[in-house]
PDB file of C-alpha atoms in Angstrom:
ATOM      1  CA  MET G  78      24.881  28.633 -45.378  1.00 74.00           C
ATOM      2  CA  SER G  79      27.063  29.170 -48.425  1.00 87.00           C
ATOM      3  CA  TRP G  80      29.872  27.666 -50.445  1.00 96.00           C
ATOM      4  CA  SER G  81      33.467  28.319 -49.483  1.00 95.00           C
ATOM      5  CA  ASP G  82      36.776  27.208 -50.904  1.00 94.00           C
ATOM      6  CA  VAL G  83      39.002  25.132 -48.639  1.00 94.00           C
ATOM      7  CA  ASN G  84      42.703  24.440 -48.677  1.00 92.00           C
ATOM      8  CA  VAL G  85      42.896  20.906 -47.324  1.00 91.00           C
ATOM      9  CA  SER G  86      45.236  17.998 -47.980  1.00 89.00           C
ATOM     10  CA  GLU G  87      44.318  15.224 -50.391  1.00 86.00           C
ATOM     11  CA  GLU G  88      43.904  12.926 -47.377  1.00 89.00           C
ATOM     12  CA  LYS G  89      41.413  15.302 -45.718  1.00 93.00           C
ATOM     13  CA  TRP G  90      39.566  15.796 -49.027  1.00 93.00           C
ATOM     14  CA  ARG G  91      39.159  12.029 -49.380  1.00 92.00           C
ATOM     15  CA  GLU G  92      37.848  11.872 -45.828  1.00 94.00           C
ATOM     16  CA  ILE G  93      35.183  14.455 -46.728  1.00 95.00           C
ATOM     17  CA  LEU G  94      34.244  12.524 -49.877  1.00 94.00           C
ATOM     18  CA  SER G  95      34.005   9.281 -47.930  1.00 94.00           C
ATOM     19  CA  LYS G  96      31.569  10.790 -45.406  1.00 93.00           C
ATOM     20  CA  ILE G  97      29.447  12.320 -48.154  1.00 93.00           C
ATOM     21  CA  LYS G  98      29.625   9.071 -50.210  1.00 90.00           C
ATOM     22  CA  LEU G  99      31.451   9.792 -53.444  1.00 93.00           C
ATOM     23  CA  ASN G 100      29.476   9.409 -56.683  1.00 93.00           C
ATOM     24  CA  SER G 101      32.075  10.461 -59.270  1.00 93.00           C
ATOM     25  CA  TYR G 102      35.779   9.616 -59.251  1.00 92.00           C
ATOM     26  CA  LYS G 103      36.367  12.935 -61.054  1.00 91.00           C
ATOM     27  CA  ASN G 104      35.982  14.650 -57.683  1.00 92.00           C
ATOM     28  CA  LEU G 105      38.748  12.538 -56.171  1.00 88.00           C
ATOM     29  CA  ASN G 106      41.922  14.194 -57.356  1.00 77.00           C
ATOM     30  CA  THR G 107      42.807  17.813 -58.060  1.00 63.00           C
ATOM     31  CA  GLY G 108      45.666  16.993 -60.398  1.00 61.00           C
ATOM     32  CA  TYR G 109      43.623  15.006 -62.873  1.00 59.00           C
ATOM     33  CA  SER G 110      42.365  16.569 -66.097  1.00 56.00           C
ATOM     34  CA  TYR G 111      42.073  15.405 -69.681  1.00 52.00           C
ATOM     35  CA  SER G 112      42.009  18.880 -71.104  1.00 52.00           C
ATOM     36  CA  HIS G 113      43.321  22.420 -70.839  1.00 49.00           C
ATOM     37  CA  LYS G 114      46.979  22.699 -69.771  1.00 60.00           C
ATOM     38  CA  LYS G 115      46.410  25.977 -67.892  1.00 74.00           C
ATOM     39  CA  ILE G 116      43.604  24.555 -65.823  1.00 83.00           C
ATOM     40  CA  LYS G 117      43.442  25.411 -62.119  1.00 86.00           C
ATOM     41  CA  ASN G 118      41.297  23.943 -59.385  1.00 88.00           C
ATOM     42  CA  ILE G 119      39.592  24.740 -56.124  1.00 92.00           C
ATOM     43  CA  LYS G 120      37.836  22.526 -53.606  1.00 95.00           C
ATOM     44  CA  LEU G 121      34.455  23.817 -52.462  1.00 96.00           C
ATOM     45  CA  ILE G 122      32.333  22.763 -49.500  1.00 97.00           C
ATOM     46  CA  TYR G 123      28.828  23.730 -48.414  1.00 97.00           C
ATOM     47  CA  LYS G 124      28.275  23.774 -44.634  1.00 94.00           C
ATOM     48  CA  ILE G 125      25.408  24.350 -42.220  1.00 92.00           C
ATOM     49  CA  ASP G 126      26.264  24.590 -38.521  1.00 89.00           C
ATOM     50  CA  GLN G 127      29.779  23.298 -39.194  1.00 88.00           C
ATOM     51  CA  LYS G 128      28.405  20.175 -40.887  1.00 93.00           C
ATOM     52  CA  ILE G 129      29.559  19.602 -44.463  1.00 95.00           C
ATOM     53  CA  LEU G 130      26.523  18.727 -46.582  1.00 96.00           C
ATOM     54  CA  SER G 131      27.958  19.061 -50.089  1.00 97.00           C
ATOM     55  CA  CYS G 132      31.259  19.460 -51.885  1.00 97.00           C
ATOM     56  CA  ALA G 133      32.628  19.814 -55.408  1.00 96.00           C
ATOM     57  CA  LEU G 134      35.963  19.849 -57.156  1.00 94.00           C
ATOM     58  CA  ILE G 135      36.082  22.832 -59.502  1.00 94.00           C
ATOM     59  CA  LYS G 136      38.406  23.048 -62.501  1.00 91.00           C
ATOM     60  CA  TYR G 137      38.618  26.383 -64.277  1.00 91.00           C
ATOM     61  CA  TYR G 138      40.631  28.466 -66.707  1.00 88.00           C
ATOM     62  CA  LYS G 139      40.418  31.909 -68.292  1.00 89.00           C
ATOM     63  CA  ILE G 140      40.001  32.919 -71.915  1.00 85.00           C
ATOM     64  CA  TYR G 141      40.631  36.658 -71.786  1.00 86.00           C
ATOM     65  CA  ASN G 142      37.944  37.918 -69.351  1.00 86.00           C
ATOM     66  CA  LEU G 143      35.762  34.822 -69.575  1.00 88.00           C
ATOM     67  CA  VAL G 144      36.174  32.139 -66.890  1.00 91.00           C
ATOM     68  CA  ILE G 145      35.260  28.585 -67.949  1.00 90.00           C
ATOM     69  CA  ILE G 146      34.231  26.563 -64.885  1.00 93.00           C
ATOM     70  CA  ASN G 147      34.109  22.774 -65.221  1.00 93.00           C
ATOM     71  CA  ILE G 148      32.381  20.692 -62.548  1.00 95.00           C
ATOM     72  CA  ASP G 149      32.780  17.394 -64.374  1.00 91.00           C
ATOM     73  CA  GLY G 150      32.162  15.313 -61.246  1.00 93.00           C
ATOM     74  CA  GLY G 151      28.995  17.198 -60.325  1.00 96.00           C
ATOM     75  CA  ILE G 152      28.026  18.241 -56.806  1.00 97.00           C
ATOM     76  CA  GLU G 153      28.634  15.536 -54.200  1.00 97.00           C
ATOM     77  CA  GLY G 154      26.309  15.050 -51.258  1.00 96.00           C
ATOM     78  CA  LEU G 155      23.104  17.044 -50.824  1.00 96.00           C
ATOM     79  CA  VAL G 156      21.740  18.710 -53.967  1.00 97.00           C
ATOM     80  CA  ASN G 157      18.783  21.106 -53.801  1.00 96.00           C
ATOM     81  CA  LYS G 158      17.666  24.509 -55.096  1.00 96.00           C
ATOM     82  CA  SER G 159      19.375  26.492 -52.330  1.00 96.00           C
ATOM     83  CA  ILE G 160      22.680  24.676 -52.777  1.00 97.00           C
ATOM     84  CA  ILE G 161      22.736  25.113 -56.570  1.00 97.00           C
ATOM     85  CA  ASN G 162      21.695  28.756 -56.317  1.00 96.00           C
ATOM     86  CA  SER G 163      24.329  29.387 -53.666  1.00 96.00           C
ATOM     87  CA  LEU G 164      26.967  27.921 -56.010  1.00 96.00           C
ATOM     88  CA  ILE G 165      25.904  30.329 -58.760  1.00 95.00           C
ATOM     89  CA  LEU G 166      26.134  33.258 -56.341  1.00 95.00           C
ATOM     90  CA  PHE G 167      29.608  32.119 -55.262  1.00 96.00           C
ATOM     91  CA  PHE G 168      30.867  32.518 -58.833  1.00 95.00           C
ATOM     92  CA  LYS G 169      28.941  35.754 -59.450  1.00 93.00           C
ATOM     93  CA  LYS G 170      30.860  37.348 -56.589  1.00 93.00           C
ATOM     94  CA  LYS G 171      34.185  36.222 -58.042  1.00 92.00           C
ATOM     95  CA  TYR G 172      33.831  36.714 -61.796  1.00 91.00           C
ATOM     96  CA  LYS G 173      32.146  39.201 -64.118  1.00 88.00           C
ATOM     97  CA  PHE G 174      31.892  36.808 -67.065  1.00 89.00           C
ATOM     98  CA  PHE G 175      31.728  33.089 -66.419  1.00 91.00           C
ATOM     99  CA  LEU G 176      30.304  29.908 -67.834  1.00 91.00           C
ATOM    100  CA  ILE G 177      29.639  26.777 -65.762  1.00 93.00           C
ATOM    101  CA  LYS G 178      29.653  23.303 -67.296  1.00 93.00           C
ATOM    102  CA  ILE G 179      28.429  20.606 -64.921  1.00 95.00           C
ATOM    103  CA  ASP G 180      27.906  16.874 -65.280  1.00 95.00           C
ATOM    104  CA  GLN G 181      25.287  16.069 -62.633  1.00 96.00           C
ATOM    105  CA  GLN G 182      24.251  12.693 -63.988  1.00 94.00           C
ATOM    106  CA  ILE G 183      21.270  11.844 -61.772  1.00 94.00           C
ATOM    107  CA  ILE G 184      18.112  12.606 -63.754  1.00 94.00           C
ATOM    108  CA  LYS G 185      15.947  13.518 -60.750  1.00 95.00           C
ATOM    109  CA  TYR G 186      17.897  16.793 -60.428  1.00 96.00           C
ATOM    110  CA  ASN G 187      17.111  17.968 -63.969  1.00 95.00           C
ATOM    111  CA  GLU G 188      14.189  20.192 -63.053  1.00 95.00           C
ATOM    112  CA  LEU G 189      16.177  21.899 -60.282  1.00 95.00           C
ATOM    113  CA  PHE G 190      18.899  22.887 -62.745  1.00 96.00           C
ATOM    114  CA  TYR G 191      16.469  23.915 -65.510  1.00 94.00           C
ATOM    115  CA  ASN G 192      14.529  26.204 -63.152  1.00 94.00           C
ATOM    116  CA  LEU G 193      17.774  27.988 -62.226  1.00 93.00           C
ATOM    117  CA  GLY G 194      18.750  28.660 -65.845  1.00 90.00           C
ATOM    118  CA  PHE G 195      20.948  25.671 -66.740  1.00 92.00           C
ATOM    119  CA  ARG G 196      20.564  24.230 -70.230  1.00 89.00           C
ATOM    120  CA  ASP G 197      21.494  20.840 -71.694  1.00 89.00           C
ATOM    121  CA  LEU G 198      24.542  20.697 -73.936  1.00 85.00           C
ATOM    122  CA  SER G 199      22.829  18.042 -76.037  1.00 84.00           C
ATOM    123  CA  LYS G 200      19.297  16.755 -76.566  1.00 85.00           C
ATOM    124  CA  ARG G 201      20.530  13.220 -77.232  1.00 87.00           C
ATOM    125  CA  LYS G 202      19.847  10.725 -74.446  1.00 91.00           C
ATOM    126  CA  ARG G 203      22.801   9.427 -72.436  1.00 93.00           C
ATOM    127  CA  PHE G 204      23.173   6.025 -70.809  1.00 95.00           C
ATOM    128  CA  ASN G 205      25.513   4.326 -68.356  1.00 94.00           C
ATOM    129  CA  LEU G 206      25.862   0.666 -67.517  1.00 96.00           C
ATOM    130  CA  SER G 207      26.273  -0.376 -63.903  1.00 97.00           C
ATOM    131  CA  LYS G 208      26.927  -3.795 -62.329  1.00 97.00           C
ATOM    132  CA  ASN G 209      25.699  -4.475 -58.817  1.00 97.00           C
ATOM    133  CA  PHE G 210      27.701  -6.889 -56.619  1.00 97.00           C
ATOM    134  CA  ASP G 211      25.311  -7.018 -53.636  1.00 94.00           C
ATOM    135  CA  GLN G 212      24.382 -10.661 -54.287  1.00 94.00           C
ATOM    136  CA  ILE G 213      27.755 -11.741 -55.696  1.00 96.00           C
ATOM    137  CA  ASN G 214      29.964 -13.271 -53.023  1.00 96.00           C
ATOM    138  CA  ASN G 215      32.152 -15.722 -54.933  1.00 97.00           C
ATOM    139  CA  GLU G 216      33.176 -16.813 -58.423  1.00 96.00           C
ATOM    140  CA  LEU G 217      30.174 -19.128 -58.807  1.00 97.00           C
ATOM    141  CA  ASP G 218      27.828 -16.203 -58.144  1.00 97.00           C
ATOM    142  CA  LEU G 219      29.872 -14.128 -60.574  1.00 97.00           C
ATOM    143  CA  SER G 220      29.662 -16.757 -63.315  1.00 96.00           C
ATOM    144  CA  ASN G 221      25.899 -17.039 -62.850  1.00 97.00           C
ATOM    145  CA  SER G 222      25.539 -13.266 -63.198  1.00 97.00           C
ATOM    146  CA  LEU G 223      27.148 -13.274 -66.664  1.00 97.00           C
ATOM    147  CA  SER G 224      25.336 -13.896 -69.930  1.00 97.00           C
ATOM    148  CA  LYS G 225      25.774 -17.252 -71.687  1.00 96.00           C
ATOM    149  CA  TYR G 226      27.637 -15.473 -74.509  1.00 96.00           C
ATOM    150  CA  TRP G 227      30.009 -13.750 -72.047  1.00 97.00           C
ATOM    151  CA  ARG G 228      30.746 -16.985 -70.138  1.00 96.00           C
ATOM    152  CA  ARG G 229      31.492 -18.808 -73.385  1.00 96.00           C
ATOM    153  CA  ASN G 230      34.021 -16.199 -74.518  1.00 96.00           C
ATOM    154  CA  ALA G 231      35.629 -16.083 -71.061  1.00 95.00           C
ATOM    155  CA  LYS G 232      36.169 -19.851 -71.334  1.00 95.00           C
ATOM    156  CA  ARG G 233      37.612 -19.425 -74.826  1.00 95.00           C
ATOM    157  CA  SER G 234      40.170 -16.978 -73.453  1.00 94.00           C
ATOM    158  CA  LYS G 235      41.604 -19.740 -71.235  1.00 91.00           C
ATOM    159  CA  ARG G 236      42.663 -21.756 -74.298  1.00 91.00           C
ATOM    160  CA  HIS G 237      45.280 -19.181 -75.226  1.00 89.00           C
ATOM    161  CA  SER G 238      48.804 -18.730 -73.929  1.00 84.00           C
ATOM    162  CA  PHE G 239      48.770 -15.103 -72.818  1.00 86.00           C
ATOM    163  CA  THR G 240      49.852 -14.211 -69.292  1.00 90.00           C
ATOM    164  CA  ILE G 241      47.646 -12.180 -66.963  1.00 91.00           C
ATOM    165  CA  LYS G 242      49.287  -9.675 -64.610  1.00 90.00           C
ATOM    166  CA  ASN G 243      47.371  -7.590 -62.094  1.00 89.00           C
ATOM    167  CA  LYS G 244      49.487  -4.566 -61.319  1.00 78.00           C
ATOM    168  CA  VAL G 245      49.538  -0.838 -61.978  1.00 76.00           C
ATOM    169  CA  ILE G 246      52.266  -0.034 -64.465  1.00 71.00           C
ATOM    170  CA  PHE G 247      52.841   2.682 -67.006  1.00 71.00           C
ATOM    171  CA  ASP G 248      54.529   1.337 -70.103  1.00 72.00           C
ATOM    172  CA  LYS G 249      55.086   2.737 -73.580  1.00 76.00           C
ATOM    173  CA  GLU G 250      53.333  -0.392 -74.874  1.00 78.00           C
ATOM    174  CA  ILE G 251      50.096   0.893 -73.316  1.00 84.00           C
ATOM    175  CA  VAL G 252      50.431   4.102 -75.332  1.00 79.00           C
ATOM    176  CA  MET G 253      50.900   1.970 -78.452  1.00 81.00           C
ATOM    177  CA  LEU G 254      47.883  -0.162 -77.503  1.00 82.00           C
ATOM    178  CA  PHE G 255      45.570   2.858 -77.517  1.00 80.00           C
ATOM    179  CA  HIS G 256      47.066   3.955 -80.828  1.00 80.00           C
ATOM    180  CA  GLN G 257      46.334   0.514 -82.280  1.00 80.00           C
ATOM    181  CA  LEU G 258      42.783   0.612 -80.912  1.00 76.00           C
ATOM    182  CA  SER G 259      42.100   3.984 -82.558  1.00 76.00           C
ATOM    183  CA  GLU G 260      43.295   2.582 -85.879  1.00 78.00           C
ATOM    184  CA  ILE G 261      41.158  -0.565 -85.560  1.00 74.00           C
ATOM    185  CA  LYS G 262      37.994   1.384 -84.711  1.00 71.00           C
ATOM    186  CA  LYS G 263      38.895   4.446 -86.805  1.00 69.00           C
ATOM    187  CA  ILE G 264      38.267   6.774 -83.878  1.00 68.00           C
ATOM    188  CA  ARG G 265      40.255   9.586 -82.329  1.00 69.00           C
ATOM    189  CA  ASN G 266      42.792   8.542 -79.685  1.00 65.00           C
ATOM    190  CA  TYR G 267      42.265  10.635 -76.546  1.00 69.00           C
ATOM    191  CA  TYR G 268      44.871   8.700 -74.542  1.00 76.00           C
ATOM    192  CA  ASP G 269      48.256   9.965 -75.625  1.00 75.00           C
ATOM    193  CA  LYS G 270      51.395   9.634 -73.505  1.00 78.00           C
ATOM    194  CA  ASP G 271      50.819  12.837 -71.487  1.00 79.00           C
ATOM    195  CA  VAL G 272      47.204  11.956 -70.635  1.00 78.00           C
ATOM    196  CA  LEU G 273      48.124   8.429 -69.544  1.00 82.00           C
ATOM    197  CA  ILE G 274      51.036   9.650 -67.397  1.00 80.00           C
ATOM    198  CA  ASN G 275      48.664  12.156 -65.771  1.00 80.00           C
ATOM    199  CA  ILE G 276      46.124   9.425 -64.983  1.00 82.00           C
ATOM    200  CA  PHE G 277      48.674   7.003 -63.486  1.00 82.00           C
ATOM    201  CA  LYS G 278      50.354   9.776 -61.508  1.00 81.00           C
ATOM    202  CA  ASN G 279      47.203  11.184 -59.930  1.00 81.00           C
ATOM    203  CA  PHE G 280      45.227   8.007 -59.284  1.00 85.00           C
ATOM    204  CA  LYS G 281      48.037   5.552 -58.529  1.00 81.00           C
ATOM    205  CA  ASP G 282      46.680   4.767 -55.037  1.00 84.00           C
ATOM    206  CA  ASN G 283      43.187   4.021 -56.348  1.00 91.00           C
ATOM    207  CA  ILE G 284      43.846   2.114 -59.570  1.00 92.00           C
ATOM    208  CA  PHE G 285      43.547  -1.611 -60.112  1.00 94.00           C
ATOM    209  CA  MET G 286      44.647  -2.820 -63.527  1.00 93.00           C
ATOM    210  CA  SER G 287      44.771  -6.168 -65.269  1.00 95.00           C
ATOM    211  CA  ILE G 288      46.913  -6.707 -68.367  1.00 93.00           C
ATOM    212  CA  ALA G 289      47.213  -9.601 -70.829  1.00 94.00           C
ATOM    213  CA  ILE G 290      50.631 -10.287 -72.334  1.00 92.00           C
ATOM    214  CA  LEU G 291      51.022 -12.339 -75.513  1.00 91.00           C
ATOM    215  CA  ASN G 292      54.430 -13.070 -77.061  1.00 88.00           C
ATOM    216  CA  ASN G 293      56.007 -10.658 -74.530  1.00 88.00           C
ATOM    217  CA  LYS G 294      53.756  -7.772 -75.629  1.00 89.00           C
ATOM    218  CA  ILE G 295      50.696  -6.254 -73.979  1.00 89.00           C
ATOM    219  CA  CYS G 296      47.606  -7.144 -76.022  1.00 91.00           C
ATOM    220  CA  SER G 297      44.805  -6.049 -73.666  1.00 93.00           C
ATOM    221  CA  ILE G 298      44.306  -3.944 -70.549  1.00 92.00           C
ATOM    222  CA  ARG G 299      41.459  -2.894 -68.304  1.00 94.00           C
ATOM    223  CA  ALA G 300      41.754  -0.524 -65.340  1.00 93.00           C
ATOM    224  CA  ILE G 301      39.355   0.785 -62.741  1.00 95.00           C
ATOM    225  CA  ILE G 302      39.416   3.486 -60.103  1.00 94.00           C
ATOM    226  CA  TYR G 303      38.074   2.280 -56.764  1.00 95.00           C
ATOM    227  CA  PHE G 304      37.103   4.199 -53.635  1.00 95.00           C
ATOM    228  CA  ASP G 305      35.322   2.779 -50.586  1.00 93.00           C
ATOM    229  CA  ASN G 306      32.781   0.272 -51.974  1.00 95.00           C
ATOM    230  CA  LYS G 307      32.497   1.706 -55.500  1.00 96.00           C
ATOM    231  CA  CYS G 308      34.556   1.528 -58.652  1.00 97.00           C
ATOM    232  CA  TRP G 309      34.518   3.138 -62.086  1.00 96.00           C
ATOM    233  CA  ASP G 310      35.793   2.007 -65.467  1.00 94.00           C
ATOM    234  CA  LEU G 311      38.885   4.036 -66.296  1.00 89.00           C
ATOM    235  CA  LEU G 312      40.823   2.535 -69.208  1.00 88.00           C
ATOM    236  CA  SER G 313      40.363  -0.358 -71.598  1.00 90.00           C
ATOM    237  CA  ALA G 314      42.067  -1.272 -74.853  1.00 90.00           C
ATOM    238  CA  THR G 315      42.657  -4.428 -76.864  1.00 91.00           C
ATOM    239  CA  ASN G 316      44.572  -4.872 -80.112  1.00 91.00           C
ATOM    240  CA  LEU G 317      43.895  -7.373 -82.922  1.00 90.00           C
ATOM    241  CA  GLU G 318      45.896 -10.164 -81.263  1.00 91.00           C
ATOM    242  CA  GLY G 319      43.979  -9.606 -78.037  1.00 91.00           C
ATOM    243  CA  ARG G 320      40.669  -9.740 -79.873  1.00 90.00           C
ATOM    244  CA  LYS G 321      41.527 -13.030 -81.554  1.00 92.00           C
ATOM    245  CA  THR G 322      42.383 -14.599 -78.191  1.00 94.00           C
ATOM    246  CA  TYR G 323      39.461 -13.062 -76.215  1.00 96.00           C
ATOM    247  CA  ALA G 324      41.971 -11.362 -73.919  1.00 95.00           C
ATOM    248  CA  SER G 325      39.540  -8.559 -73.037  1.00 95.00           C
ATOM    249  CA  TYR G 326      37.291 -11.144 -71.359  1.00 97.00           C
ATOM    250  CA  ALA G 327      40.203 -12.445 -69.293  1.00 96.00           C
ATOM    251  CA  VAL G 328      41.312  -9.046 -67.979  1.00 96.00           C
ATOM    252  CA  THR G 329      37.726  -7.923 -67.304  1.00 97.00           C
ATOM    253  CA  TYR G 330      37.058 -11.129 -65.361  1.00 97.00           C
ATOM    254  CA  GLU G 331      40.086 -10.285 -63.187  1.00 96.00           C
ATOM    255  CA  ILE G 332      38.577  -6.855 -62.517  1.00 97.00           C
ATOM    256  CA  MET G 333      35.309  -8.426 -61.364  1.00 98.00           C
ATOM    257  CA  LYS G 334      37.166 -10.894 -59.111  1.00 97.00           C
ATOM    258  CA  PHE G 335      38.920  -7.878 -57.556  1.00 96.00           C
ATOM    259  CA  CYS G 336      35.510  -6.315 -56.873  1.00 97.00           C
ATOM    260  CA  ILE G 337      34.346  -9.414 -54.989  1.00 97.00           C
ATOM    261  CA  LYS G 338      37.563  -9.698 -52.974  1.00 96.00           C
ATOM    262  CA  ASN G 339      37.532  -6.018 -51.971  1.00 96.00           C
ATOM    263  CA  ASN G 340      33.837  -5.784 -51.104  1.00 96.00           C
ATOM    264  CA  ILE G 341      33.012  -3.407 -53.949  1.00 97.00           C
ATOM    265  CA  LYS G 342      29.236  -3.223 -54.339  1.00 96.00           C
ATOM    266  CA  ASN G 343      28.861  -1.151 -57.480  1.00 97.00           C
ATOM    267  CA  TYR G 344      30.904  -1.148 -60.693  1.00 97.00           C
ATOM    268  CA  ASN G 345      30.144   1.860 -62.909  1.00 97.00           C
ATOM    269  CA  LEU G 346      30.951   0.723 -66.443  1.00 96.00           C
ATOM    270  CA  SER G 347      30.576   4.282 -67.788  1.00 91.00           C
ATOM    271  CA  GLY G 348      28.706   5.503 -70.828  1.00 87.00           C
ATOM    272  CA  VAL G 349      27.640   3.534 -73.880  1.00 87.00           C
ATOM    273  CA  ASP G 350      26.671   4.541 -77.403  1.00 85.00           C
ATOM    274  CA  LEU G 351      23.668   2.406 -78.346  1.00 86.00           C
ATOM    275  CA  ILE G 352      23.817   3.528 -81.988  1.00 83.00           C
ATOM    276  CA  ASN G 353      27.461   3.789 -83.037  1.00 80.00           C
ATOM    277  CA  ASN G 354      29.147   1.305 -80.697  1.00 82.00           C
ATOM    278  CA  ILE G 355      26.753  -1.560 -80.086  1.00 90.00           C
ATOM    279  CA  SER G 356      29.589  -4.098 -79.656  1.00 89.00           C
ATOM    280  CA  VAL G 357      30.840  -2.307 -76.513  1.00 90.00           C
ATOM    281  CA  TYR G 358      27.270  -2.215 -75.208  1.00 94.00           C
ATOM    282  CA  ASN G 359      26.871  -5.971 -75.774  1.00 94.00           C
ATOM    283  CA  PHE G 360      30.181  -6.681 -74.013  1.00 95.00           C
ATOM    284  CA  LYS G 361      29.285  -4.610 -70.938  1.00 96.00           C
ATOM    285  CA  LYS G 362      25.664  -5.739 -70.853  1.00 96.00           C
ATOM    286  CA  GLY G 363      26.846  -9.359 -70.963  1.00 97.00           C
ATOM    287  CA  MET G 364      28.724  -8.736 -67.731  1.00 97.00           C
ATOM    288  CA  GLY G 365      25.341  -8.659 -65.997  1.00 97.00           C
ATOM    289  CA  SER G 366      25.051  -4.886 -65.839  1.00 97.00           C
ATOM    290  CA  ASN G 367      21.969  -2.680 -65.918  1.00 96.00           C
ATOM    291  CA  LEU G 368      21.327   0.126 -68.385  1.00 96.00           C
ATOM    292  CA  ILE G 369      20.657   3.466 -66.662  1.00 95.00           C
ATOM    293  CA  GLU G 370      19.634   6.706 -68.336  1.00 95.00           C
ATOM    294  CA  ILE G 371      21.686   9.635 -67.060  1.00 95.00           C
ATOM    295  CA  SER G 372      21.334  13.379 -67.395  1.00 95.00           C
ATOM    296  CA  ASN G 373      23.137  15.404 -70.055  1.00 93.00           C
ATOM    297  CA  GLU G 374      25.918  17.829 -69.217  1.00 92.00           C
ATOM    298  CA  LYS G 375      24.532  21.292 -68.543  1.00 93.00           C
ATOM    299  CA  VAL G 376      25.771  24.846 -68.971  1.00 90.00           C
ATOM    300  CA  TYR G 377      24.969  28.078 -67.179  1.00 92.00           C
ATOM    301  CA  SER G 378      26.198  31.615 -67.638  1.00 88.00           C
ATOM    302  CA  ASN G 379      25.377  34.936 -66.069  1.00 79.00           C
ATOM    303  CA  TYR G 380      24.947  36.129 -69.686  1.00 76.00           C
ATOM    304  CA  SER G 381      22.504  33.985 -71.684  1.00 70.00           C
ATOM    305  CA  PHE G 382      24.210  34.589 -75.035  1.00 69.00           C
ATOM    306  CA  LEU G 383      27.267  32.722 -73.682  1.00 70.00           C
ATOM    307  CA  ASN G 384      25.096  29.643 -73.088  1.00 65.00           C
ATOM    308  CA  ASN G 385      24.016  29.592 -76.713  1.00 69.00           C
ATOM    309  CA  PHE G 386      27.512  30.303 -78.015  1.00 68.00           C
ATOM    310  CA  PHE G 387      29.063  27.520 -75.922  1.00 66.00           C
ATOM    311  CA  ARG G 388      26.441  24.969 -76.977  1.00 64.00           C
ATOM    312  CA  LEU G 389      27.087  25.777 -80.635  1.00 66.00           C
ATOM    313  CA  LEU G 390      30.834  25.507 -80.049  1.00 63.00           C
ATOM    314  CA  ILE G 391      30.468  22.048 -78.490  1.00 61.00           C
ATOM    315  CA  LYS G 392      28.284  20.871 -81.383  1.00 58.00           C
ATOM    316  CA  PHE G 393      30.884  22.093 -83.874  1.00 48.00           C
ATOM    317  CA  LYS G 394      33.689  20.406 -81.930  1.00 51.00           C
ATOM    318  CA  ASN G 395      31.756  17.118 -81.823  1.00 53.00           C
ATOM    319  CA  TYR G 396      31.151  17.364 -85.552  1.00 45.00           C
ATOM    320  CA  LEU G 397      34.872  17.792 -86.227  1.00 40.00           C
ATOM    321  CA  ASN G 398      35.730  14.814 -84.007  1.00 46.00           C
ATOM    322  CA  ARG G 399      33.393  12.366 -85.757  1.00 47.00           C
TER     323      ARG G 399
END
């Protein structure tokens, strides 16, 4: 009854995730990472009597003798005190100095992690929005699930002459679109060319994307990752021309139609900032989604001073990125 690393194909890994019922797309693919270029990964499983109860995709890298371990998809499957403690022991046997960062979003597990020495990276509350498709079987049901404001803007989008295409493509115009979005909102652009290529390369078999084209140029996109009967928001961007023509409503409506057609029951619309980005909240809430409080990212180290140092480092980084 312990964790072990496994060398299995991507196909076998997906089979394991399907049986356990995947909660985070970040556990889907070993090649995907937003961050450190020297990052490595291992797949871990937890078994009892040859039955796999839990699994996790671990991404890690070294800074001198310190190993930074990122479990950004959390633990999939069964989560309890023994399983979390066993994971800590797994890393204690491998590394002298290590720090674990985990994003286990379900709040009911908070006390388990706190009692084992994990600490929140932030004290600020986090929220996700999620749309349930259990009672949505056709476009009439879909329309009725939307807010009056959302339906009105979706109708307005039909007055304009952009073309909608539903296909997965990587185009330099998409890179430009994210650049334009960062300028409009005066925020940092995390989606440069390398990051976008990485995303399309590693999730190509699980991406559905809708794009709006106006005057032969992409003005809005939305993309999801889907697996079994769940999907997650992945990418979205709209420039000024797309905003004027309500193109974001058109491409998002195509995404929701895809969910109905492919029997997707839950659409995770990802996190929202209720203070600094209320317009995004209103857009997603108008889709008929529910607001859900989720747990903060947590850190653990076998040396407590590393916990405090890392939390301060993250706060400083967030301050610089404002």
